[in-house]
Short mmCIF file of C-alpha atoms in Angstrom, two decimals:
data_model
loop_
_atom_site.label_atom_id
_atom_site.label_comp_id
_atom_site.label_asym_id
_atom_site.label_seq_id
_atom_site.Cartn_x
_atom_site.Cartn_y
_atom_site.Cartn_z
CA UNK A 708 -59.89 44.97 143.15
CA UNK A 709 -60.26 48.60 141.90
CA UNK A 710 -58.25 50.32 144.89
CA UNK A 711 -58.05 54.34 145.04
CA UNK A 712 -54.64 54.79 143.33
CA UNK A 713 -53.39 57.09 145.87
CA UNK A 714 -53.91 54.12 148.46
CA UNK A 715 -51.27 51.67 146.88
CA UNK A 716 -48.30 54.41 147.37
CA UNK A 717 -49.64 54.95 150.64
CA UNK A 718 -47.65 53.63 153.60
CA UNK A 719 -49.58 52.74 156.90
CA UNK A 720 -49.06 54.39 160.22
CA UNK A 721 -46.26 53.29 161.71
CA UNK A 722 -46.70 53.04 165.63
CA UNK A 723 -43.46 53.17 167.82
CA UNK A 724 -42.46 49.88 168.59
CA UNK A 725 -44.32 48.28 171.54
CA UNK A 726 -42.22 47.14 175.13
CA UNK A 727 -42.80 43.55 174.91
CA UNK A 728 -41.32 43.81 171.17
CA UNK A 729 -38.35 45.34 172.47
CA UNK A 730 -38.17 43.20 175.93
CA UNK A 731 -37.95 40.10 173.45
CA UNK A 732 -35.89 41.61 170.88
CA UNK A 733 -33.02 42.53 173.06
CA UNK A 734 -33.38 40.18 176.02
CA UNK A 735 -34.33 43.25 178.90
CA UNK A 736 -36.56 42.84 181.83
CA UNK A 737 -37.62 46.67 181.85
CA UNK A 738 -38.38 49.21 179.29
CA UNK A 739 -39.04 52.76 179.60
CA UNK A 740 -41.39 54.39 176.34
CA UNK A 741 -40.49 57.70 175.82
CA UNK A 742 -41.99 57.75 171.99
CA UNK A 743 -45.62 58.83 172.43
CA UNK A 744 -46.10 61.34 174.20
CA UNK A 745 -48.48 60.11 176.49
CA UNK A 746 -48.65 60.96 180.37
CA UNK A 747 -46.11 59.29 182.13
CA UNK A 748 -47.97 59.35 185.68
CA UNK A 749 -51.39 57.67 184.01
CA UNK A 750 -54.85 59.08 184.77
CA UNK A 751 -56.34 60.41 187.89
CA UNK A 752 -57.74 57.94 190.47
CA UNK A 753 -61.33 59.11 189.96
CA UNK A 754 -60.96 57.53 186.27
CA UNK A 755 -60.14 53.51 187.73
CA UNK A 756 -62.89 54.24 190.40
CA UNK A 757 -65.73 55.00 187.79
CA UNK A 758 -64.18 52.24 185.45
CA UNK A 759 -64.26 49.16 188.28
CA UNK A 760 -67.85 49.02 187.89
CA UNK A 761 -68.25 49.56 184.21
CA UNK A 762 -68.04 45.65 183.28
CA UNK A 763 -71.94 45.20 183.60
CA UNK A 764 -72.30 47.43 180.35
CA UNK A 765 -70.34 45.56 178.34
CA UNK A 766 -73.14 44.36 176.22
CA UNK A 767 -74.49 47.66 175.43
CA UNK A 768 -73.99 49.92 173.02
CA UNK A 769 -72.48 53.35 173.87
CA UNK A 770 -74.16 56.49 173.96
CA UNK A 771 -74.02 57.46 170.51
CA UNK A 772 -75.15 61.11 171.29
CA UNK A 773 -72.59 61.34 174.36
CA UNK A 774 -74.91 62.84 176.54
CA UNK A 775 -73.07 62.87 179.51
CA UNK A 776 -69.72 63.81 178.45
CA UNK A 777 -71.53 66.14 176.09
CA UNK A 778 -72.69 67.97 178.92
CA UNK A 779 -70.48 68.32 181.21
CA UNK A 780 -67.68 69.06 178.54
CA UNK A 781 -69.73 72.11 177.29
CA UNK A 782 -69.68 73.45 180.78
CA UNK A 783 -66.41 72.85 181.18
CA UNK A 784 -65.16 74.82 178.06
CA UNK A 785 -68.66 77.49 178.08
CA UNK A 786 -70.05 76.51 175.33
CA UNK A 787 -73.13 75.28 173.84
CA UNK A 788 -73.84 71.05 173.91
CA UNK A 789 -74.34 71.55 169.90
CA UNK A 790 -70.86 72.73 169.55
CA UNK A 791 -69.24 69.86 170.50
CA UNK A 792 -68.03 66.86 168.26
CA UNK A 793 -66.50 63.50 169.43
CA UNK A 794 -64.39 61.24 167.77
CA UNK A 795 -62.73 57.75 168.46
CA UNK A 796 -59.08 59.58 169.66
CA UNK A 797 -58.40 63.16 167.60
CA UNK A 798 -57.36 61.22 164.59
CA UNK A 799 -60.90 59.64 163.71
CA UNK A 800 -61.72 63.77 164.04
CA UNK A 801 -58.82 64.35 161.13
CA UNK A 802 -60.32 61.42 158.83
CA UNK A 803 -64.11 63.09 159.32
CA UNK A 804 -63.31 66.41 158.39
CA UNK A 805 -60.89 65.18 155.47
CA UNK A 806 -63.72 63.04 154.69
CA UNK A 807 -66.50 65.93 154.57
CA UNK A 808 -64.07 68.46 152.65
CA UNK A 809 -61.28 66.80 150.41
CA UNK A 810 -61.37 64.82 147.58
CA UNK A 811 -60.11 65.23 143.47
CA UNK A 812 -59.82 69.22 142.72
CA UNK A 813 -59.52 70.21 146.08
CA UNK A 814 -55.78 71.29 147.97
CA UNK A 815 -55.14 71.37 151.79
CA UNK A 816 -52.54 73.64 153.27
CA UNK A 817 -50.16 72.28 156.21
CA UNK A 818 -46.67 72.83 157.68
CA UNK A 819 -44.26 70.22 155.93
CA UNK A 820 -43.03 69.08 159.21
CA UNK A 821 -46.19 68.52 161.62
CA UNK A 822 -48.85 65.91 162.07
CA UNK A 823 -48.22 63.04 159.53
CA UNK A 824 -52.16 62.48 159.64
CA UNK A 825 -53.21 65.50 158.28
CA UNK A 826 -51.33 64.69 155.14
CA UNK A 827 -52.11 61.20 155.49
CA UNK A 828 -55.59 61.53 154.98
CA UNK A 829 -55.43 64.06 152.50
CA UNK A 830 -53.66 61.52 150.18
CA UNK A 831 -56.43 58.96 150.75
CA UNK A 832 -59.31 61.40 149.58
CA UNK A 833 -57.18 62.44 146.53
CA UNK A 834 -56.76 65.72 147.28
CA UNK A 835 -53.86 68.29 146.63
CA UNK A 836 -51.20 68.55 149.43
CA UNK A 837 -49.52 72.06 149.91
CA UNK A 838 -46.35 71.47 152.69
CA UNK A 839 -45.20 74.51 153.52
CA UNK A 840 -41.65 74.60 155.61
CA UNK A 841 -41.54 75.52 159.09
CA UNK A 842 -39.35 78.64 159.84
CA UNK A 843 -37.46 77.70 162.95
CA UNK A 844 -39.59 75.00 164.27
CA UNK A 845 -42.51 77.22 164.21
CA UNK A 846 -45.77 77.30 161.39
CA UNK A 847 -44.61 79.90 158.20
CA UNK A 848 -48.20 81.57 158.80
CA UNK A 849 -47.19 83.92 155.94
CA UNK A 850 -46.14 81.40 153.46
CA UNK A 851 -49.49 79.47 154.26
CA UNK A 852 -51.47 82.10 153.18
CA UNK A 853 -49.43 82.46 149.88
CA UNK A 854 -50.24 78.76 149.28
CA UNK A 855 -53.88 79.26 149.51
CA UNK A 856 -55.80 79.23 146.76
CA UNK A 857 -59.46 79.08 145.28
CA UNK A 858 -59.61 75.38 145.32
CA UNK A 859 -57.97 75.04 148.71
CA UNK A 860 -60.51 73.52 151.44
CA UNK A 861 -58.62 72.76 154.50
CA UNK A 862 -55.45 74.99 156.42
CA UNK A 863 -54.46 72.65 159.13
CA UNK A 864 -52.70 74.21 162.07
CA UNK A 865 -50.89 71.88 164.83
CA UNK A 866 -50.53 74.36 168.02
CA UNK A 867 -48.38 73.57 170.31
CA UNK A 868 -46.13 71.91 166.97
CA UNK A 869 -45.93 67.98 167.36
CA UNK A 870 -42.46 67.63 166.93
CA UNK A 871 -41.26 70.73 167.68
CA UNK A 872 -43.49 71.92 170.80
CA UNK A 873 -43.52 75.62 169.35
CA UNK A 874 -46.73 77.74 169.34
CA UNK A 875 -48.41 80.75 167.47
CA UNK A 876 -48.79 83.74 170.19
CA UNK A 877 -52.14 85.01 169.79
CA UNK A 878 -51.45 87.91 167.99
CA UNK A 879 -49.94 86.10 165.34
CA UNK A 880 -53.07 83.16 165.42
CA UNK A 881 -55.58 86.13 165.19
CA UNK A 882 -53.89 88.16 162.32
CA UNK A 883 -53.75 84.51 160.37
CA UNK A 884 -57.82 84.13 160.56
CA UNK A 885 -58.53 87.13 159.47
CA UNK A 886 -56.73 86.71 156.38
CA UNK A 887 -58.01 83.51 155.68
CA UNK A 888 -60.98 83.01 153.26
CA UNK A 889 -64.29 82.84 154.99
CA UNK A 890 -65.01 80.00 152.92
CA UNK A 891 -61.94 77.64 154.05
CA UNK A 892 -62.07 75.77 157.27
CA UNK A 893 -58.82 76.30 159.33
CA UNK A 894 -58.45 73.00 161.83
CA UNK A 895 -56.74 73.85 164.37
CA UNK A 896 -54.68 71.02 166.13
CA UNK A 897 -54.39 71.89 169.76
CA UNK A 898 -53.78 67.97 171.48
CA UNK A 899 -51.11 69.38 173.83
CA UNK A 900 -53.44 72.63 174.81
CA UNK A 901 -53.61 72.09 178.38
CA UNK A 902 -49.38 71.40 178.54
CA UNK A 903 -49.18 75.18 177.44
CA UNK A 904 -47.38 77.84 179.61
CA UNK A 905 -47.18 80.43 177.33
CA UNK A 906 -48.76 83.67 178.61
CA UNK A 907 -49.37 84.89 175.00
CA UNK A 908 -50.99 81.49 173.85
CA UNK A 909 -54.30 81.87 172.49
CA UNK A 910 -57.76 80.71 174.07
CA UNK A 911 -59.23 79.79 170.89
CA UNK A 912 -62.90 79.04 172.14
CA UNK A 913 -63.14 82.66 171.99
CA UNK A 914 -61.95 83.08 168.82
CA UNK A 915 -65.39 81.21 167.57
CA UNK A 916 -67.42 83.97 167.08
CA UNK A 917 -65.30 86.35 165.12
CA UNK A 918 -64.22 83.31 162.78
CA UNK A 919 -66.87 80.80 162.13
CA UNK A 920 -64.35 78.51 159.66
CA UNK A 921 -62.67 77.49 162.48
CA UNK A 922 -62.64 74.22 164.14
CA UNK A 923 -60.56 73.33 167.37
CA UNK A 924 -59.52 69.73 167.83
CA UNK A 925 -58.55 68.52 171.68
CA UNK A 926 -57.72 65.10 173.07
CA UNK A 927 -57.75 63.11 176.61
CA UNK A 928 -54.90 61.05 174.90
CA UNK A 929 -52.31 63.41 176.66
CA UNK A 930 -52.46 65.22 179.72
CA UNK A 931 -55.43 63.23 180.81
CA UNK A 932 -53.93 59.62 180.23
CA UNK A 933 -56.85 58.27 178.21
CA UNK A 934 -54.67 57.30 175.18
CA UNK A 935 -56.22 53.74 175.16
CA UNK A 936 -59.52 54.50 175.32
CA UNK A 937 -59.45 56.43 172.31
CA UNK A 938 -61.21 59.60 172.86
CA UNK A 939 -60.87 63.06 171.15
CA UNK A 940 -63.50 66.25 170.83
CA UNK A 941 -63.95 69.03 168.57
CA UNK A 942 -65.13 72.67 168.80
CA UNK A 943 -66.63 74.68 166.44
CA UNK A 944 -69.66 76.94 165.99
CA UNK A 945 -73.14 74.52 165.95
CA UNK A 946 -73.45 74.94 162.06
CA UNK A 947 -70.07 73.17 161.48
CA UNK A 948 -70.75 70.30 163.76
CA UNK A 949 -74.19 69.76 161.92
CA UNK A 950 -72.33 69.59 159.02
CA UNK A 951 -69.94 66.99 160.09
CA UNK A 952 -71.89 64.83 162.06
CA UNK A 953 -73.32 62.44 158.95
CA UNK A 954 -69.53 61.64 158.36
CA UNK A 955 -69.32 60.58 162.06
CA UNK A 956 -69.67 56.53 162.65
CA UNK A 957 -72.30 55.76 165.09
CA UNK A 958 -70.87 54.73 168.43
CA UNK A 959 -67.52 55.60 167.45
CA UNK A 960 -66.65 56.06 171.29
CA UNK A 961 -66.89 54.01 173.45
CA UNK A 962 -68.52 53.91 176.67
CA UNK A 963 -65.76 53.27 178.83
CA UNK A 964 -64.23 56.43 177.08
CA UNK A 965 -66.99 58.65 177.78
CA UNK A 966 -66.97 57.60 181.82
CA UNK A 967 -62.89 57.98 182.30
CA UNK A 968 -63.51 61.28 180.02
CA UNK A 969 -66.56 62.53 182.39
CA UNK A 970 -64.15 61.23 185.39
CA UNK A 971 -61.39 62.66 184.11
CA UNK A 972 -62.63 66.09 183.28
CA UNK A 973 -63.60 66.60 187.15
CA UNK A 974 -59.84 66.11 188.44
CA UNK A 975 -58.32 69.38 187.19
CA UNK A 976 -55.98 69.90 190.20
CA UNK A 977 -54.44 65.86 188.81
CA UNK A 978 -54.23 68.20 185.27
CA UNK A 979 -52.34 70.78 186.89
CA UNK A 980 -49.98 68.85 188.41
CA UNK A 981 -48.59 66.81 185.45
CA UNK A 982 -48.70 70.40 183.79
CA UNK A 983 -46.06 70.79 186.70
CA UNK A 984 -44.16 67.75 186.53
CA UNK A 985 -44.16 67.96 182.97
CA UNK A 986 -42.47 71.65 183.13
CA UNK A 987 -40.06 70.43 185.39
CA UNK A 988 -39.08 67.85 183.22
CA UNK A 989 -38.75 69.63 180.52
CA UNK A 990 -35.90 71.43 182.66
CA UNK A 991 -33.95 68.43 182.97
CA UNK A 992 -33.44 68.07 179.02
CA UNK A 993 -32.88 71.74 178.74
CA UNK A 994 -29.94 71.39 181.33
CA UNK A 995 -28.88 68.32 179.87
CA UNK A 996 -28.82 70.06 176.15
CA UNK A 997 -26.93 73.38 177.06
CA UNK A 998 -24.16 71.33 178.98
CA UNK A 999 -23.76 69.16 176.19
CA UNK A 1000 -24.11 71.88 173.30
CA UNK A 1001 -26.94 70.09 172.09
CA UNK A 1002 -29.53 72.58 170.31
CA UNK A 1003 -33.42 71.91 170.64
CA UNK A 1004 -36.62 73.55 170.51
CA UNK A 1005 -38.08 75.13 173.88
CA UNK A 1006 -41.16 73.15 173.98
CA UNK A 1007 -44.82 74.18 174.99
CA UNK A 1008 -46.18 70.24 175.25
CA UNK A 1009 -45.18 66.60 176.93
CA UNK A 1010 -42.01 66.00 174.28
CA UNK A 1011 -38.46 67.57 173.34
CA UNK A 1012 -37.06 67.80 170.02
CA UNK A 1013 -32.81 67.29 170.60
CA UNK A 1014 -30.51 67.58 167.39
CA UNK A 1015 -27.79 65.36 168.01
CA UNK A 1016 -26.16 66.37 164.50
CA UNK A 1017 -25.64 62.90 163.61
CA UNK A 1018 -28.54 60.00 161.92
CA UNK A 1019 -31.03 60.28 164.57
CA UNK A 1020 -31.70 56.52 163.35
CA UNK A 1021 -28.40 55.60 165.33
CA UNK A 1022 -29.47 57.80 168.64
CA UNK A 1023 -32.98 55.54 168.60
CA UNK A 1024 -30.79 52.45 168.21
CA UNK A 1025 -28.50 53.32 171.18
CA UNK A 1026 -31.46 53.89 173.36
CA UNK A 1027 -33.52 51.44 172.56
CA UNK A 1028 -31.14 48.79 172.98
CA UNK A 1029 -30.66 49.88 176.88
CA UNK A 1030 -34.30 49.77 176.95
CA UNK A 1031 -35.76 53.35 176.12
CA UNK A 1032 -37.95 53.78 173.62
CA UNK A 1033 -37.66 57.45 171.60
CA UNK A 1034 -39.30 58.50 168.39
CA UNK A 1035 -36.37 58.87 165.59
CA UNK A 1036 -36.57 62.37 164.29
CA UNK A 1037 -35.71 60.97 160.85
CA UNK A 1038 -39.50 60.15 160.45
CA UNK A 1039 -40.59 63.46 161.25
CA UNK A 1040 -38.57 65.56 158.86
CA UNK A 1041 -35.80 66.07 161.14
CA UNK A 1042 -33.05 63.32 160.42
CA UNK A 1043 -30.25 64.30 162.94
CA UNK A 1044 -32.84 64.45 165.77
CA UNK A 1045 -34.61 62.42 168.22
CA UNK A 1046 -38.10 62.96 170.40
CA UNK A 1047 -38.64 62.42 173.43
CA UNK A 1048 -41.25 62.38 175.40
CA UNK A 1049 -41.22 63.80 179.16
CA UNK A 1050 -41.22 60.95 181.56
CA UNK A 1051 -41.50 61.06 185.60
CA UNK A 1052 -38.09 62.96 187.08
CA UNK A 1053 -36.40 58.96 187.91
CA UNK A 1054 -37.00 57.77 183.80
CA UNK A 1055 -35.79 61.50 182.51
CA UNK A 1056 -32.44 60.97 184.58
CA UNK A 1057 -32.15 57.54 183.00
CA UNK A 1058 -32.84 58.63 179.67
CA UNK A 1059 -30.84 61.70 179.93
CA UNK A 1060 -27.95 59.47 181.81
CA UNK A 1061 -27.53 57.34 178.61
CA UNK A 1062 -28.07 60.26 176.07
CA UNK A 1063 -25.26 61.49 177.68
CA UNK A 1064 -22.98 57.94 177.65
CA UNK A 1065 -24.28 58.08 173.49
CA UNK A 1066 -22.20 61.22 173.66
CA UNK A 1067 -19.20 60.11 175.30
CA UNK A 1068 -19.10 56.82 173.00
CA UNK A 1069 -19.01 59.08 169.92
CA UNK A 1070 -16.18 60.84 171.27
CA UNK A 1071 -14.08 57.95 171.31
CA UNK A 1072 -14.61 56.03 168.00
CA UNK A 1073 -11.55 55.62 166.25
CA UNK A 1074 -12.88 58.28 163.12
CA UNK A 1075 -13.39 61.03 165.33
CA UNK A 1076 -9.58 61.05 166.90
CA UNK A 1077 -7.01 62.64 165.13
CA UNK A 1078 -4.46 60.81 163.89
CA UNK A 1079 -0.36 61.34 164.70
#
């Protein structure tokens, strides 16, 4: 088989590891998955009651056009139906526009430390992949526009930062896209957009008009609690989506995707509140952190970056064999740190309960005490 090149030094996606995997592999009755990000508190009710029905469809296809959702999405965000693109979760979004714009002679610009599929897909269309490092957690916005060139296609832009949880003020965002070739789409990456507190975070739909290269990608895999239905959007101005829409598969969502998303969409006081829970979670790992002299990144989405200063590797380990499930930070370009995603305020405490006995055990190994 003549395989792309790029493909056979390509490593797959690796998923966190699943709780029944770790239920069998250490012999535990209950597991607690912290490693996602997804909502800890599910979806709203309206979602299960316009899903009970749903099983008489099952032979159909979906709506490829997504008329519904369509609809009542544009409303929701005051913009036109044309302007909208769906994909099968935000990642089938990533492949479509890698798809449409990369390939051999082409270079996409992203922070070294962000969303692994940006880069990810870059490799698989052959194009040229400029990392640039983040300056304390946070996108070098500067040093992004240095690497830009005339063969660079795509600036990707993950706002809130998955790992980190940091954000570009809109001042900053604004200044960026103005600098930024006309002809060079910036994506811009905002899956934890409705987590956001920050009174100086950007509204980007209304950034559209004054900078037609710019594409804004959204999920219900978060806040919403849709992650298994696989459903993610994008924004742009109508001539974009025209121009992405032959890369799109037809019926790449689903139809039970398009009712929870429709269902979903009509809760926003359910949206609010995990936005509440969620910053009150957050609280408990800040306490935890400054008690401990643990240093981390203030975080504008579901998840919390801690530096433990030792192989995050062995923090995972610790956890996971007392039945938490984290995300090592070693995969994500930050070695000594672990992830963790905001859980209800009874699974923080537990989580936060044995980061702390981690702590404590470290403290007593035989290397770390003096000897007489």
């Amino acid at each position: 088989m003549k395989w792309k090149e790029q493909l056979l030094q390509l490593t797959p996606y690796q998923p966190g590891k699943s709780i029944d995997e770790v239920k069998k592999q250490f012999g535990l009755s209950e597991i607690i998955k912290l490693a996602s990000n997804e909502n800890p508190f599910g979806c709203s009710e309206k979602v299960l009651t316009v899903l009970k029905p749903a099983e008489s469809t099952f032979p159909l296809y979906p709506d490829g056009y997504a008329a519904e959702l369509r609809t009542v999405l544009a409303a929701h965000h005051g913009v036109n139906e044309d302007q909208l693109i769906f994909g099968n979760g935000s990642d089938e979004l990533i492949q479509m526009i890698s798809r449409a714009l990369l390939g051999k002679g082409t270079n996409t610009v992203m922070a070294e430390c962000t969303f692994p599929q940006y880069r990810h897909n870059a490799v698989i269309e052959g194009a040229e992949i400029k990392e640039v490092p983040l300056k304390n957690g946070e996108h070098d916005l500067d040093q992004m526009l240095e690497a830009v060139n005339h063969n660079t296609s795509i600036i990707w832009i993950c706002n809130p930062n998955n790992p980190t949880g940091q954000y570009i003020p809109k001042k900053q965002l604004t200044s960026f896209l103005e600098k930024v070739p006309a002809d060079i789409l910036v994506v811009l990456d905002e899956a934890y957009y409705e987590y956001v507190v920050a009174d100086d975070y950007c509204n980007s739909i209304h950034l559209l008009k004054s900078f037609p290269n710019l594409i804004i990608l959204r999920t219900f895999s978060k806040i919403y609690g849709l992650a298994s239905l696989r459903i993610g959007y994008g924004i742009s101005l109508a001539e974009t989506i025209r121009a992405l829409e032959p890369v799109r598969e037809p019926f790449n969502v689903n139809r039970f995707a398009q009712k929870a998303a429709v269902a979903a969409l009509s809760d926003q006081s359910y949206v609010e509140d995990c936005k509440q829970q969620n910053r009150e979670g957050l609280e408990q790992y800040y306490r935890f952190c400054r008690e401990n002299g643990l240093t981390f990144y203030p975080s504008q989405g579901n998840f919390i970056l801690i530096d433990f200063k030792t192989d995050g590797n062995d923090v995972f380990q610790y956890l996971l064999e007392r039945g938490y499930i984290v995300r090592s930070g070693r995969a994500l370009g930050f070695p000594t740190s672990v992830r963790v995603t905001v859980g209800s305020k009874e699974q923080n405490e537990g989580v936060i309960k044995l980061m702390g006995d981690y702590l404590s055990s470290r403290l007593l190994l035989p290397e770390m005490i003096p000897s007489s």
